[in-house]
Amino acid sequence: MTSTLPAVFSGELWIRRFADSARATEPQLTSLDQRVGDGDFGTNLALGTSAALARLDALTRPDDAAALDAAAAAFLDEVGGTSGPLFGLLLQSLAATVAPSGATAASLAEGVADGLAAIRRVGDAAPGDKTLVDALTPAAEALHSASGSSRPEQALADAARAAWQGVRATARLRASMGRSSYLGERAEGIPDPGAVGVALLFASAADVVRDLGPHLDGDRSG
C-alpha cells in the first residue's frame, strides 16, 4: 500500500515553513554557531531558504519535486560554507525520489536515506561526531519505520521528534569534526547548530500537516 501524505502537504509549503523557521531562529542559530563553529550557520540557513523562496516565487504552481529541486539548487548555488552544500544534497535527494504527482511517506523516507548517504559520503561524518548527521540519522530511521503506516503524517511527526532527540544528544558529545573539535570539552553542553537546522526542516514538514491537514484534507483513515 502506498501511504499518501495529506493533500495539504506539499514541497512548496514545506520549504516556505522551513524558511519561516530559519528566519525566526537566525539569532539563536548564530549564537550557537559562534560558540562552537564559524558563527555563520544562522546567516547561511536564512540565506539559503530566502534564495529558495525567490526561486519558488519564479515558478508557476510547482509540484513537490520541482519545489524541492528549486530549494536544492538555491542551497547548492548560493550558500557557501559547509552547510549550504549539505542541505542542498539532502533536498536534491528528496527532489529525485518524490514524484511530481506528490510525495508519499515512502518516497520521503527514500529521499532522506539517499540524502543521508550522500552527506556522509561527501562530509565523511558518522553518528557521534557532533554534526548534522546526528539529527538526520534518527530522522531517517524514524521515517523508514513509519513509512508504511496508514497515517503517514505520523511518519513526519516521528521524524521531527527523532531529529530533536538527536539535537539534544549532540549537546552531550565531544566533537570530532569541524571547528568545534578544536574546542574539546568546551563544546560539550552545546547542541550542534547543523543538527538544529535539520530538526527545523523536519519540524516544518510535520507542522504543515498538523496545522492545516485536519481542516483541508477530510477523512483519510485507512
CSV table of C-alpha atoms in Angstrom, one decimal:
chain,number,residue,atom,x,y,z
A,1,MET,CA,0.0,0.0,0.0
A,2,THR,CA,1.3,3.4,-0.9
A,3,SER,CA,0.9,5.8,2.1
A,4,THR,CA,-0.1,9.1,0.6
A,5,LEU,CA,0.6,12.2,2.6
A,6,PRO,CA,-2.3,14.6,3.3
A,7,ALA,CA,-3.1,16.7,0.3
A,8,VAL,CA,-2.2,19.8,2.2
A,9,PHE,CA,1.4,18.6,2.3
A,10,SER,CA,3.5,20.0,-0.5
A,11,GLY,CA,7.1,20.6,-1.1
A,12,GLU,CA,6.4,24.3,-1.6
A,13,LEU,CA,4.6,24.6,1.8
A,14,TRP,CA,7.4,22.6,3.4
A,15,ILE,CA,10.1,25.0,2.1
A,16,ARG,CA,8.1,28.1,2.9
A,17,ARG,CA,7.5,26.9,6.5
A,18,PHE,CA,11.2,26.0,6.8
A,19,ALA,CA,12.1,29.5,5.6
A,20,ASP,CA,9.9,31.0,8.3
A,21,SER,CA,11.7,28.9,10.9
A,22,ALA,CA,15.1,29.7,9.6
A,23,ARG,CA,14.3,33.4,9.7
A,24,ALA,CA,12.8,33.3,13.2
A,25,THR,CA,15.7,31.3,14.7
A,26,GLU,CA,18.6,33.0,12.9
A,27,PRO,CA,19.8,34.9,16.0
A,28,GLN,CA,19.8,31.7,18.2
A,29,LEU,CA,21.5,29.7,15.5
A,30,THR,CA,24.1,32.4,15.0
A,31,SER,CA,24.7,32.5,18.8
A,32,LEU,CA,25.1,28.7,18.9
A,33,ASP,CA,27.5,28.7,16.0
A,34,GLN,CA,29.5,31.5,17.4
A,35,ARG,CA,30.2,29.2,20.4
A,36,VAL,CA,31.1,26.0,18.5
A,37,GLY,CA,31.6,26.9,14.9
A,38,ASP,CA,32.3,29.7,12.4
A,39,GLY,CA,29.4,31.8,13.5
A,40,ASP,CA,27.8,31.9,10.1
A,41,PHE,CA,25.3,29.0,10.2
A,42,GLY,CA,22.2,31.0,11.1
A,43,THR,CA,23.0,33.5,8.3
A,44,ASN,CA,23.7,30.8,5.8
A,45,LEU,CA,20.5,28.9,6.6
A,46,ALA,CA,18.4,32.1,6.4
A,47,LEU,CA,20.2,33.0,3.1
A,48,GLY,CA,19.6,29.5,1.6
A,49,THR,CA,15.9,29.5,2.5
A,50,SER,CA,15.4,33.1,1.2
A,51,ALA,CA,17.1,32.1,-2.0
A,52,ALA,CA,14.8,29.1,-2.2
A,53,LEU,CA,11.7,31.3,-1.8
A,54,ALA,CA,12.9,33.5,-4.6
A,55,ARG,CA,13.2,30.5,-6.9
A,56,LEU,CA,9.8,29.2,-5.8
A,57,ASP,CA,8.2,32.5,-6.5
A,58,ALA,CA,9.6,32.4,-10.0
A,59,LEU,CA,7.7,29.0,-10.6
A,60,THR,CA,4.1,28.6,-11.6
A,61,ARG,CA,2.4,26.2,-9.2
A,62,PRO,CA,5.4,24.0,-8.6
A,63,ASP,CA,4.8,20.3,-7.8
A,64,ASP,CA,6.5,18.7,-4.9
A,65,ALA,CA,9.6,17.6,-6.8
A,66,ALA,CA,10.0,21.0,-8.5
A,67,ALA,CA,9.7,22.9,-5.3
A,68,LEU,CA,12.3,20.7,-3.6
A,69,ASP,CA,14.6,20.9,-6.6
A,70,ALA,CA,14.4,24.7,-6.6
A,71,ALA,CA,15.3,24.7,-2.9
A,72,ALA,CA,18.2,22.3,-3.5
A,73,ALA,CA,19.6,24.5,-6.3
A,74,ALA,CA,19.4,27.6,-4.1
A,75,PHE,CA,21.5,26.0,-1.4
A,76,LEU,CA,23.9,24.4,-3.8
A,77,ASP,CA,24.4,27.6,-5.9
A,78,GLU,CA,24.0,30.4,-3.5
A,79,VAL,CA,25.2,29.3,0.0
A,80,GLY,CA,28.8,29.0,0.9
A,81,GLY,CA,30.5,27.3,3.8
A,82,THR,CA,29.8,23.7,4.7
A,83,SER,CA,26.1,23.7,5.5
A,84,GLY,CA,24.8,25.0,2.1
A,85,PRO,CA,26.1,22.1,0.0
A,86,LEU,CA,25.0,19.6,2.6
A,87,PHE,CA,21.4,20.9,2.9
A,88,GLY,CA,21.4,21.1,-0.9
A,89,LEU,CA,22.4,17.5,-1.2
A,90,LEU,CA,19.6,16.4,1.1
A,91,LEU,CA,17.0,18.5,-0.7
A,92,GLN,CA,18.3,17.2,-4.1
A,93,SER,CA,17.9,13.6,-3.0
A,94,LEU,CA,14.3,14.4,-1.8
A,95,ALA,CA,13.5,16.0,-5.2
A,96,ALA,CA,14.8,13.0,-7.0
A,97,THR,CA,12.6,10.5,-5.1
A,98,VAL,CA,9.4,12.5,-4.8
A,99,ALA,CA,7.2,12.0,-7.8
A,100,PRO,CA,5.6,15.1,-9.5
A,101,SER,CA,2.2,13.7,-8.6
A,102,GLY,CA,3.0,14.1,-4.9
A,103,ALA,CA,5.1,12.9,-2.0
A,104,THR,CA,4.4,9.8,-0.1
A,105,ALA,CA,5.8,8.7,3.3
A,106,ALA,CA,7.8,6.1,1.5
A,107,SER,CA,9.3,8.5,-1.1
A,108,LEU,CA,10.3,10.9,1.7
A,109,ALA,CA,11.9,8.1,3.6
A,110,GLU,CA,13.8,7.0,0.5
A,111,GLY,CA,14.9,10.6,-0.3
A,112,VAL,CA,16.1,11.2,3.3
A,113,ALA,CA,18.0,8.0,3.3
A,114,ASP,CA,19.7,8.8,0.0
A,115,GLY,CA,20.5,12.3,1.2
A,116,LEU,CA,22.0,11.0,4.4
A,117,ALA,CA,24.2,8.6,2.4
A,118,ALA,CA,25.3,11.4,0.1
A,119,ILE,CA,26.1,13.7,3.0
A,120,ARG,CA,28.1,11.0,4.8
A,121,ARG,CA,29.9,10.2,1.6
A,122,VAL,CA,30.9,13.9,0.9
A,123,GLY,CA,31.5,15.0,4.5
A,124,ASP,CA,32.8,11.7,5.9
A,125,ALA,CA,30.8,12.3,9.1
A,126,ALA,CA,29.4,9.4,11.2
A,127,PRO,CA,26.8,9.4,14.0
A,128,GLY,CA,28.5,10.6,17.2
A,129,ASP,CA,30.8,13.1,15.5
A,130,LYS,CA,28.5,16.0,16.7
A,131,THR,CA,27.3,17.1,13.3
A,132,LEU,CA,24.0,17.4,11.5
A,133,VAL,CA,24.3,13.6,10.8
A,134,ASP,CA,23.4,13.1,14.5
A,135,ALA,CA,19.9,14.5,13.8
A,136,LEU,CA,19.5,13.3,10.3
A,137,THR,CA,20.2,9.7,11.1
A,138,PRO,CA,17.5,9.2,13.6
A,139,ALA,CA,15.1,11.2,11.5
A,140,ALA,CA,15.8,8.8,8.5
A,141,GLU,CA,15.3,5.8,10.7
A,142,ALA,CA,12.0,7.1,12.0
A,143,LEU,CA,10.7,7.8,8.5
A,144,HIS,CA,11.7,4.4,7.4
A,145,SER,CA,10.0,2.7,10.3
A,146,ALA,CA,6.8,4.7,9.9
A,147,SER,CA,6.6,4.9,6.1
A,148,GLY,CA,4.2,2.0,5.8
A,149,SER,CA,1.8,3.4,8.3
A,150,SER,CA,-1.8,4.1,7.4
A,151,ARG,CA,-1.3,7.5,9.0
A,152,PRO,CA,1.8,8.8,7.1
A,153,GLU,CA,1.6,12.2,8.8
A,154,GLN,CA,2.7,10.2,11.8
A,155,ALA,CA,5.9,9.5,10.0
A,156,LEU,CA,6.7,13.2,9.8
A,157,ALA,CA,5.9,13.8,13.4
A,158,ASP,CA,8.1,10.8,14.4
A,159,ALA,CA,11.0,12.1,12.2
A,160,ALA,CA,10.8,15.6,13.7
A,161,ARG,CA,10.8,14.1,17.2
A,162,ALA,CA,13.7,11.8,16.4
A,163,ALA,CA,15.7,14.7,14.9
A,164,TRP,CA,15.2,16.9,18.1
A,165,GLN,CA,16.3,13.9,20.2
A,166,GLY,CA,19.4,13.8,18.0
A,167,VAL,CA,20.0,17.5,18.6
A,168,ARG,CA,19.8,17.0,22.4
A,169,ALA,CA,22.3,14.1,22.1
A,170,THR,CA,24.8,16.3,20.3
A,171,ALA,CA,25.0,18.5,23.4
A,172,ARG,CA,26.4,15.5,25.3
A,173,LEU,CA,29.0,14.8,22.6
A,174,ARG,CA,32.6,16.0,22.2
A,175,ALA,CA,33.1,17.0,18.6
A,176,SER,CA,35.5,15.1,16.4
A,177,MET,CA,34.9,17.1,13.2
A,178,GLY,CA,35.0,20.7,12.2
A,179,ARG,CA,35.9,23.8,14.2
A,180,SER,CA,34.2,22.6,17.4
A,181,SER,CA,36.6,19.6,17.5
A,182,TYR,CA,39.3,22.1,18.4
A,183,LEU,CA,37.3,23.2,21.5
A,184,GLY,CA,37.5,19.8,23.2
A,185,GLU,CA,35.4,19.6,26.3
A,186,ARG,CA,34.5,23.3,26.0
A,187,ALA,CA,32.0,22.3,23.2
A,188,GLU,CA,30.2,19.9,25.5
A,189,GLY,CA,26.8,21.0,26.6
A,190,ILE,CA,26.2,23.0,23.4
A,191,PRO,CA,24.0,21.5,20.6
A,192,ASP,CA,25.3,21.3,17.1
A,193,PRO,CA,23.8,24.1,15.0
A,194,GLY,CA,23.6,22.0,11.9
A,195,ALA,CA,21.7,19.3,13.8
A,196,VAL,CA,19.3,22.1,14.9
A,197,GLY,CA,18.8,23.1,11.3
A,198,VAL,CA,17.9,19.5,10.3
A,199,ALA,CA,15.4,19.3,13.1
A,200,LEU,CA,13.8,22.6,12.0
A,201,LEU,CA,13.5,21.1,8.5
A,202,PHE,CA,11.5,18.0,9.7
A,203,ALA,CA,9.6,20.0,12.2
A,204,SER,CA,8.5,22.3,9.4
A,205,ALA,CA,7.1,19.4,7.4
A,206,ALA,CA,5.3,18.0,10.4
A,207,ASP,CA,3.9,21.4,11.3
A,208,VAL,CA,2.4,21.9,7.8
A,209,VAL,CA,0.4,18.7,8.1
A,210,ARG,CA,-0.5,19.1,11.8
A,211,ASP,CA,-1.7,22.7,11.5
A,212,LEU,CA,-3.6,22.6,8.2
A,213,GLY,CA,-4.3,18.9,7.3
A,214,PRO,CA,-7.3,18.4,9.6
A,215,HIS,CA,-9.0,21.5,8.1
A,216,LEU,CA,-8.4,20.8,4.5
A,217,ASP,CA,-8.0,17.1,3.9
A,218,GLY,CA,-11.0,15.5,5.5
A,219,ASP,CA,-11.2,11.8,6.5
A,220,ARG,CA,-8.1,9.9,5.4
A,221,SER,CA,-8.5,6.8,7.5
A,222,GLY,CA,-7.3,3.6,6.1
